[in-house]
PDB file of C-alpha atoms in Angstrom:
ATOM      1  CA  UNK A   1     128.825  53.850  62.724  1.00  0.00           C
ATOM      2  CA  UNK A   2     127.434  51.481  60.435  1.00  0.00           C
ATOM      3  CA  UNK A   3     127.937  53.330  56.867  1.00  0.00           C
ATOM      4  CA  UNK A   4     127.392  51.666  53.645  1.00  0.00           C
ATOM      5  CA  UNK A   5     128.304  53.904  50.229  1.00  0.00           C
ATOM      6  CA  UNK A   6     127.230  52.879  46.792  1.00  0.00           C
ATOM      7  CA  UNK A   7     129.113  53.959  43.889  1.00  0.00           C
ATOM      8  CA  UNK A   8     128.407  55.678  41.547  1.00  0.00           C
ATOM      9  CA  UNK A   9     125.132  57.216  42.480  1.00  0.00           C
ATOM     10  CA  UNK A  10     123.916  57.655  39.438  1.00  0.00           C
ATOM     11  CA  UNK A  11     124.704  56.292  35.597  1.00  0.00           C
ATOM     12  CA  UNK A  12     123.040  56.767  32.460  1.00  0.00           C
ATOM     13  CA  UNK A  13     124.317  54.329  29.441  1.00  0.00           C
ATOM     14  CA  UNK A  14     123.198  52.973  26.394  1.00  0.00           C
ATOM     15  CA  UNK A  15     121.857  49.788  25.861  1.00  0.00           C
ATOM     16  CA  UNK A  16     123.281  47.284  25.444  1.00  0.00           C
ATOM     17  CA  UNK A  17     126.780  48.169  27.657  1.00  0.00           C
ATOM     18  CA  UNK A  18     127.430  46.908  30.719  1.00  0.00           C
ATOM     19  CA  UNK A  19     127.421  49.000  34.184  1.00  0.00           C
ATOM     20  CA  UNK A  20     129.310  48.199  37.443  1.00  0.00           C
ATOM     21  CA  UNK A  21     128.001  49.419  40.791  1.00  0.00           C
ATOM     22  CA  UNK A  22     129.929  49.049  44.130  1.00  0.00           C
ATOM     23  CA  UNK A  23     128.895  48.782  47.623  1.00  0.00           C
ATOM     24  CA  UNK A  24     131.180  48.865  50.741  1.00  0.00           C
ATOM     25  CA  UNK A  25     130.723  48.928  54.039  1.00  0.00           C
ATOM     26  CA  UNK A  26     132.762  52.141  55.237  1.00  0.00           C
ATOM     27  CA  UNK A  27     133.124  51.127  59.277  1.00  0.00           C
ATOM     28  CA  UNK A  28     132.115  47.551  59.773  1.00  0.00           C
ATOM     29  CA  UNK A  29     133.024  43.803  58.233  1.00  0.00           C
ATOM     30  CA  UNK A  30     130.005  42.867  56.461  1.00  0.00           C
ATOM     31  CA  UNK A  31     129.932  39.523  55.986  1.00  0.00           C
ATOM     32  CA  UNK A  32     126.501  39.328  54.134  1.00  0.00           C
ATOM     33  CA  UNK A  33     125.344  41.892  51.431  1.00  0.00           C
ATOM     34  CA  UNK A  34     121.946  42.335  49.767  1.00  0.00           C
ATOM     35  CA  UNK A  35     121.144  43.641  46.875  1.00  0.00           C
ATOM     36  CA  UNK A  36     117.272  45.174  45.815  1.00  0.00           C
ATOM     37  CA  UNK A  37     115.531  46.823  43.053  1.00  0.00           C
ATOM     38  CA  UNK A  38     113.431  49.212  43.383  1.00  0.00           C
ATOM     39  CA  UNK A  39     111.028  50.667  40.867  1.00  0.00           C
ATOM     40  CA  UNK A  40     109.244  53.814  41.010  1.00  0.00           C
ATOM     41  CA  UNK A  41     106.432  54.151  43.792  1.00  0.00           C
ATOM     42  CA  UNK A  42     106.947  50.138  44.454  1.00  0.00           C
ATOM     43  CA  UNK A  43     108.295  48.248  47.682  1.00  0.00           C
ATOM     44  CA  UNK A  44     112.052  46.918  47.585  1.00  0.00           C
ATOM     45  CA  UNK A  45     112.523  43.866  45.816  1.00  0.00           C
ATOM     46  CA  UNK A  46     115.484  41.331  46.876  1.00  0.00           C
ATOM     47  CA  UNK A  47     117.377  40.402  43.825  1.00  0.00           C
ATOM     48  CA  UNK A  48     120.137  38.290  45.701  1.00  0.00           C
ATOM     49  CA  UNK A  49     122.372  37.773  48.292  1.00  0.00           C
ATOM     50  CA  UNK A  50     126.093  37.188  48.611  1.00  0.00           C
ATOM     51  CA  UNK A  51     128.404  36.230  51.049  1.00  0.00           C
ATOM     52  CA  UNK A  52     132.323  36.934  51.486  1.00  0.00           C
ATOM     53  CA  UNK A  53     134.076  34.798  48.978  1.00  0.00           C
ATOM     54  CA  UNK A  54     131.711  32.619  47.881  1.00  0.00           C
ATOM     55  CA  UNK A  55     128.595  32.509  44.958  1.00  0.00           C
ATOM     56  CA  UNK A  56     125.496  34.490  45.076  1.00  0.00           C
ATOM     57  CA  UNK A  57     121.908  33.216  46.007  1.00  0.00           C
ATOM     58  CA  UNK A  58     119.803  34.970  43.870  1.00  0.00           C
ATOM     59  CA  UNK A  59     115.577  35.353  44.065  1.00  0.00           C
ATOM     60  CA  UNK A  60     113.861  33.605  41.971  1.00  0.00           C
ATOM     61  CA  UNK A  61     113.055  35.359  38.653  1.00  0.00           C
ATOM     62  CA  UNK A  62     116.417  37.165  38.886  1.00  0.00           C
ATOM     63  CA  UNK A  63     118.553  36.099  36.214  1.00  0.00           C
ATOM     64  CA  UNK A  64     122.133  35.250  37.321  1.00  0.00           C
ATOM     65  CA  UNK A  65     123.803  35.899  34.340  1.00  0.00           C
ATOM     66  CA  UNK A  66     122.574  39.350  33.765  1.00  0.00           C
ATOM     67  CA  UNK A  67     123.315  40.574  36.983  1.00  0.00           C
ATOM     68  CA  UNK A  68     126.186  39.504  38.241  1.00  0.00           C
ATOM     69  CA  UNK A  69     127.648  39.818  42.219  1.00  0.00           C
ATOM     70  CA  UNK A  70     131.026  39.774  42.833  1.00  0.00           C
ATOM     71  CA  UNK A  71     131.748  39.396  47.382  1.00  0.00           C
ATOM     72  CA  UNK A  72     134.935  39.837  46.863  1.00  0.00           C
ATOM     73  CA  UNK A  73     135.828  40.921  50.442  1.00  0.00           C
ATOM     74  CA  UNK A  74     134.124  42.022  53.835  1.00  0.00           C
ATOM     75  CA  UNK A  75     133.758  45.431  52.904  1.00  0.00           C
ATOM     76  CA  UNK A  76     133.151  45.394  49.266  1.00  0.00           C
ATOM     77  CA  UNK A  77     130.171  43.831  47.180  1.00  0.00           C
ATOM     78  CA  UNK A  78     129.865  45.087  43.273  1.00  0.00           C
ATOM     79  CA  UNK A  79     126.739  44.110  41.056  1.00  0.00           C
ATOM     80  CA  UNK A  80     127.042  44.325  37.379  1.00  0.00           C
ATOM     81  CA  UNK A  81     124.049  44.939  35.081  1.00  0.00           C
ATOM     82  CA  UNK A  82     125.439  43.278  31.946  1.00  0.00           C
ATOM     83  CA  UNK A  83     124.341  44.113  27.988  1.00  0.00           C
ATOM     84  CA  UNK A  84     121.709  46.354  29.759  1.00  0.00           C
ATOM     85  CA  UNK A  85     118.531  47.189  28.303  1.00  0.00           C
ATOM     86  CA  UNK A  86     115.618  50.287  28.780  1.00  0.00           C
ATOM     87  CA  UNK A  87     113.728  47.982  31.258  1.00  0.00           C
ATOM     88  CA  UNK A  88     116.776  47.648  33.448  1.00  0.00           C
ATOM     89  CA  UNK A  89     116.148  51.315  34.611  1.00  0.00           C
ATOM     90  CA  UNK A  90     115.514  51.120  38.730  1.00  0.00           C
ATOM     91  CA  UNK A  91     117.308  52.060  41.900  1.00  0.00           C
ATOM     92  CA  UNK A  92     119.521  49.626  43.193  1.00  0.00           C
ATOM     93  CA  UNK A  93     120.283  49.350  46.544  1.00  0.00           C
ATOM     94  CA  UNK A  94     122.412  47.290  48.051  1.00  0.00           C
ATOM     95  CA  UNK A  95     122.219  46.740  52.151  1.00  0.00           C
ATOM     96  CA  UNK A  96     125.170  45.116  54.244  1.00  0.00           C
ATOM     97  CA  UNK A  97     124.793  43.033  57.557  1.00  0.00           C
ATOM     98  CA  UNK A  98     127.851  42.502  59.984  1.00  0.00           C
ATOM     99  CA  UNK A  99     129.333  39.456  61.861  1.00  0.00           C
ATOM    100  CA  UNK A 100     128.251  38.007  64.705  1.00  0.00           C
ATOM    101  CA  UNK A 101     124.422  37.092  64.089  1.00  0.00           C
ATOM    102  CA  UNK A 102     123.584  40.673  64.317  1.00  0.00           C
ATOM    103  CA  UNK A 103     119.988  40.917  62.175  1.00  0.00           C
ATOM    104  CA  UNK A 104     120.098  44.411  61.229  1.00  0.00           C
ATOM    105  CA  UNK A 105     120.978  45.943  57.631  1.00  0.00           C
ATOM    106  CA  UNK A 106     122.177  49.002  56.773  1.00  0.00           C
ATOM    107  CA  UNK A 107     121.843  50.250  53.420  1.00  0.00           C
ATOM    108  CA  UNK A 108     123.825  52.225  50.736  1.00  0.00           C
ATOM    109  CA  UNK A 109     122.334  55.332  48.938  1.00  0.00           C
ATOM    110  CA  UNK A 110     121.417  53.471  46.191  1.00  0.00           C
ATOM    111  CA  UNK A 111     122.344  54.190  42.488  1.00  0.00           C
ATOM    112  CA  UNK A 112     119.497  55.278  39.896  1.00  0.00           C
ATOM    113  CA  UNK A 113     120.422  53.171  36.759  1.00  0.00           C
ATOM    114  CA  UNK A 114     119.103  54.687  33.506  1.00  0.00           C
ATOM    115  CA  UNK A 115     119.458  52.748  30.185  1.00  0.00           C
ATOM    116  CA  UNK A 116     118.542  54.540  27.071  1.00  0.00           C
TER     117      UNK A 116
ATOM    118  CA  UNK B   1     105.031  32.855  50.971  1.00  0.00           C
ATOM    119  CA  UNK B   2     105.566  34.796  53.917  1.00  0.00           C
ATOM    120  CA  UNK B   3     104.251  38.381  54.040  1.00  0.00           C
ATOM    121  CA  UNK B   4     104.252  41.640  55.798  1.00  0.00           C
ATOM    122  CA  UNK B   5     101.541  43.946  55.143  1.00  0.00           C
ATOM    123  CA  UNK B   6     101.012  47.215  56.264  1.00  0.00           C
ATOM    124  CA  UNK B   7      98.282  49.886  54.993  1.00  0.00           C
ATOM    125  CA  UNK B   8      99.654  51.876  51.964  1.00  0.00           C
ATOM    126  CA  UNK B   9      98.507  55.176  53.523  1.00  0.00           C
ATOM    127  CA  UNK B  10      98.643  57.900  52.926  1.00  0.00           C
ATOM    128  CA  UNK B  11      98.150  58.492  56.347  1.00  0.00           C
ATOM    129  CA  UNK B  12      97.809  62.324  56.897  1.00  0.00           C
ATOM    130  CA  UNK B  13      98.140  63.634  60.240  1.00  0.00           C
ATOM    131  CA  UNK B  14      98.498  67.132  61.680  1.00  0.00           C
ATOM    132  CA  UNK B  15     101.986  68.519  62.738  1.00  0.00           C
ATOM    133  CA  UNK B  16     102.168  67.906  66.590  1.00  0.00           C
ATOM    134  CA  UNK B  17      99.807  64.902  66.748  1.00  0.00           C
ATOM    135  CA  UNK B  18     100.967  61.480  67.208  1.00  0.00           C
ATOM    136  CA  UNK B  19     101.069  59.491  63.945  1.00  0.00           C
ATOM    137  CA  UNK B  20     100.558  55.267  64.291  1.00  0.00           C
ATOM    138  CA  UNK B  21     101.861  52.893  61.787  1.00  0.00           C
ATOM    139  CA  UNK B  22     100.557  49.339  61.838  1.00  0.00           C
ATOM    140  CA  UNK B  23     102.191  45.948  60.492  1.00  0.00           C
ATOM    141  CA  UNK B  24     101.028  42.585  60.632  1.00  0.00           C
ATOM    142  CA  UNK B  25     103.307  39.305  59.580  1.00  0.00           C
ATOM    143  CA  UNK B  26     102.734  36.110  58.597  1.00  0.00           C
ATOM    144  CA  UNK B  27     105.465  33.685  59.789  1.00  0.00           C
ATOM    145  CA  UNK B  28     104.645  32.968  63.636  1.00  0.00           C
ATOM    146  CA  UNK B  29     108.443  32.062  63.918  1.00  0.00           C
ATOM    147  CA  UNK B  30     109.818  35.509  63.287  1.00  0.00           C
ATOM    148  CA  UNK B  31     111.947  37.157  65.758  1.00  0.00           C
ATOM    149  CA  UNK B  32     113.269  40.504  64.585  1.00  0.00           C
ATOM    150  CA  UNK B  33     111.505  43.117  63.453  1.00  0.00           C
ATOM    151  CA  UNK B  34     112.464  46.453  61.913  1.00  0.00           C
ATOM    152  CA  UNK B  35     111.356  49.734  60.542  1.00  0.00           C
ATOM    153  CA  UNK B  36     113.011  52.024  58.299  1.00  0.00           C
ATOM    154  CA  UNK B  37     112.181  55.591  56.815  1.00  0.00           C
ATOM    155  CA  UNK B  38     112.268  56.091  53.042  1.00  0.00           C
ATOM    156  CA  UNK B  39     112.288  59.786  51.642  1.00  0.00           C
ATOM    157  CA  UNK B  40     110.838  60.201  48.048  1.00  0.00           C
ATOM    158  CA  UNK B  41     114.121  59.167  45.631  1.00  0.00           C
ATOM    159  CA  UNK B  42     116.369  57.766  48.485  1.00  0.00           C
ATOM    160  CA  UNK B  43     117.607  54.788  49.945  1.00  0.00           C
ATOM    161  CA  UNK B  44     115.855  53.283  53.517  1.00  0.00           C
ATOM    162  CA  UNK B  45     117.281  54.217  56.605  1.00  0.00           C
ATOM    163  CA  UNK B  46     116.982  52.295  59.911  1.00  0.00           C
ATOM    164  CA  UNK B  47     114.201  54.232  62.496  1.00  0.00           C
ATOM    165  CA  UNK B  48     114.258  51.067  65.282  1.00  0.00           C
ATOM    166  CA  UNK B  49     114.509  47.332  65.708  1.00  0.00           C
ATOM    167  CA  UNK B  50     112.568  45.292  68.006  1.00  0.00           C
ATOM    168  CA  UNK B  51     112.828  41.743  69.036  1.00  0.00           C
ATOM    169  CA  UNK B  52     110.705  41.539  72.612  1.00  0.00           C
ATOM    170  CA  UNK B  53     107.145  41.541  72.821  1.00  0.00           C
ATOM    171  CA  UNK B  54     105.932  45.406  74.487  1.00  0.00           C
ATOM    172  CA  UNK B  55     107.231  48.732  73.819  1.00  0.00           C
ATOM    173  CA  UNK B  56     110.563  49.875  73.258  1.00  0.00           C
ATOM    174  CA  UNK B  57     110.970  53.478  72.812  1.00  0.00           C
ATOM    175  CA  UNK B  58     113.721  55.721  71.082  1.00  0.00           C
ATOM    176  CA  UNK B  59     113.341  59.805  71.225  1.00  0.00           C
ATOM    177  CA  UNK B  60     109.995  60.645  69.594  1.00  0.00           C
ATOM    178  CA  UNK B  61     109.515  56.600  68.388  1.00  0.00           C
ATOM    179  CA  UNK B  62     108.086  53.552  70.275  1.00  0.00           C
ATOM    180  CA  UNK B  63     107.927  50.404  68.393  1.00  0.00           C
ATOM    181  CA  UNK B  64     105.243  47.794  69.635  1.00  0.00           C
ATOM    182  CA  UNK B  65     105.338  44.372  69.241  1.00  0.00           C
ATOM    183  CA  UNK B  66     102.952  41.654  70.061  1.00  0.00           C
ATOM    184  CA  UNK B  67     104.230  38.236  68.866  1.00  0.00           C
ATOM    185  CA  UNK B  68     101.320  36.429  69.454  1.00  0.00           C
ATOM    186  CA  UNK B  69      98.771  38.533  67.347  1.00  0.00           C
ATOM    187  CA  UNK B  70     101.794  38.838  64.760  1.00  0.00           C
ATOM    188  CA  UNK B  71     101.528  42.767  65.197  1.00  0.00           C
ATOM    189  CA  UNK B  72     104.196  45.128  64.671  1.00  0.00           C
ATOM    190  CA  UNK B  73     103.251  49.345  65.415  1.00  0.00           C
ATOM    191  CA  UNK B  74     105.419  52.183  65.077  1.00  0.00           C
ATOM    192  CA  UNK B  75     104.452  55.194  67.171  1.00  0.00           C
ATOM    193  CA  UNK B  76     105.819  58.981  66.108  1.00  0.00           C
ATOM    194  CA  UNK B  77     104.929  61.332  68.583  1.00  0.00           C
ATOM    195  CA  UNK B  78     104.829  65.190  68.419  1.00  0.00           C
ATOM    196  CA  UNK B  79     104.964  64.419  64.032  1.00  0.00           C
ATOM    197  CA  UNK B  80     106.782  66.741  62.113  1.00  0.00           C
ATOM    198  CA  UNK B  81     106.691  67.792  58.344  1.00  0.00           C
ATOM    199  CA  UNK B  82     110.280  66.349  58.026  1.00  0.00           C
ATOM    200  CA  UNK B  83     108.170  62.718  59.275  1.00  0.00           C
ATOM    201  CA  UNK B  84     106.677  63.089  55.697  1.00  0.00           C
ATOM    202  CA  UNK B  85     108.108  59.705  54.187  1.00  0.00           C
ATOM    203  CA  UNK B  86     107.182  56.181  53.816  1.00  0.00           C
ATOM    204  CA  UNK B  87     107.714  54.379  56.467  1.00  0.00           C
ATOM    205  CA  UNK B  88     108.805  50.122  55.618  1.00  0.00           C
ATOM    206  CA  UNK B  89     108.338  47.076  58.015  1.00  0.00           C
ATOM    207  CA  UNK B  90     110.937  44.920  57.838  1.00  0.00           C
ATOM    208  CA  UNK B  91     110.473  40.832  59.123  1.00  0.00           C
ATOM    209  CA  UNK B  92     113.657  39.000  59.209  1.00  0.00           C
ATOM    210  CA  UNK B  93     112.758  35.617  57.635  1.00  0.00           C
ATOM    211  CA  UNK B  94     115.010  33.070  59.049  1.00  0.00           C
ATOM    212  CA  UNK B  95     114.062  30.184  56.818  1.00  0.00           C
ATOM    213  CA  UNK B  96     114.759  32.356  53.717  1.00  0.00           C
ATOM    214  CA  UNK B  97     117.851  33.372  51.643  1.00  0.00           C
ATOM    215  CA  UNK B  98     120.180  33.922  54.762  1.00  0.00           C
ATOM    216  CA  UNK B  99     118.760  35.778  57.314  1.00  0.00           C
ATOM    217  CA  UNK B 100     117.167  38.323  54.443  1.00  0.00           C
ATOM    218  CA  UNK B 101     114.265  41.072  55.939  1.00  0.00           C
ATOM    219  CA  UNK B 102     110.921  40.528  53.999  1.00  0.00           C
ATOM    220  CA  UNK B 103     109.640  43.845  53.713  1.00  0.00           C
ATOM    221  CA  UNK B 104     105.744  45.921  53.474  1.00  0.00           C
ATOM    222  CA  UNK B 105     104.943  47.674  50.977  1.00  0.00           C
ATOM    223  CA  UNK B 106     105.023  50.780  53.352  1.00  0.00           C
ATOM    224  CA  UNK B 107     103.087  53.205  54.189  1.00  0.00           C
ATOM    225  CA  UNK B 108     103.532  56.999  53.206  1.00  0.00           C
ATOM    226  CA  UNK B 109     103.236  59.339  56.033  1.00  0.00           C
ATOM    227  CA  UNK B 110     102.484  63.095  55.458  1.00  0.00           C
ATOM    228  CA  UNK B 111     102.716  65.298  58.369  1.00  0.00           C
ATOM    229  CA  UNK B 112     100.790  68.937  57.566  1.00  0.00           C
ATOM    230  CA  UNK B 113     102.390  71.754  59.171  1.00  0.00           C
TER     231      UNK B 113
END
């Protein structure tokens, strides 16, 4: 139990174009979804959080319009990188916790994002 | 800020032997604890949580926990090569951005055959 995909896993694009990933939670309501960066040989870095119909809380220093969170149901979180750019290149990983107080996370695959 | 720290390694450690990861937190109020395994190029995966001060043991792991010297320890016995990883402590932070983990920077495991 407990699966979280990410699609797609991995997406090269130009810069400057926009790129959708998707996380759902395959077995389980999530009601909260997370969503990290990570660059190479670094630790995981929150970039926000989002709940089941309503706005994002995003980290400070993560800017809102650029990547954009869409909680559109309890299975399904999407983040899109918009007008990305070279520097945008990471793993993203999103992680998905389920209903009833439950603490734990389980996370997606992640999707390597490369912007040329 | 609240922080988790844990030695970056690499801790090297002979296949067999028992290897010993070591957190420490700084938020005296946290209550769950995790640890996950990262391979080189993929996601986390959840090893154990913890929430009770002592030992609490799952095949070849034992997480420790010690609330009031804000210690977290993850024990791997009989270590194998496919332990190689990094190996992330995770700190729920409850006054934070709903419930989100604060993790270490980890610390990379190698196991030698």
């Amino acid at each position: 139990g407990a699966v979280v995909s990410q699609h797609p896993s991995w997406v090269i694009c130009k810069s400057g174009t926009s790129v959708k990933i998707e996380c759902r939670s395959l077995d389980f309501q999530a009601t909260t979804m997370f969503w990290y960066r990570q660059f190479p040989k670094q630790s995981l870095m929150l970039m926000a959080t989002s709940n089941e119909g309503s706005k994002a809380t995003y980290e400070q220093g993560v800017e809102k319009d650029k990547f954009l969170i869409n909680h559109a149901s309890l299975t399904l979180s999407t983040l899109t990188v918009t007008s990305a750019h070279p520097e945008d290149s990471s793993f993203y990983i999103c992680s998905a916790r389920g209903r009833g107080g439950l603490d734990t996370q389980y996370f997606g695959p992640g999707t390597r994002l490369t912007v040329l | 800020q609240k922080e988790v720290e844990q030695n970056s390694g690499p801790l090297s450690v002979p296949e067999g032997a028992i290897a010993s990861l070591n957190c420490t937190y700084s938020d005296r109020g946290s209550q769950s604890f995790f640890w996950y395994r990262q391979y080189s190029g993929k996601s986390p995966e959840l090893i154990m949580s913890i929430y009770s001060n002592g030992d609490k043991e799952d095949g070849r792991f034992t997480a420790q926990l010690n609330k009031a010297s804000q210690y977290v320890s993850l024990l791997i016995r009989d270590s194998q090569p496919s332990d190689s990883a990094t190996y992330l402590c995770a700190v729920k932070n409850y006054g934070g951005s709903q419930g989100n983990l604060i993790f270490g920077k980890g610390t990379k495991l190698s196991v030698k055959p």
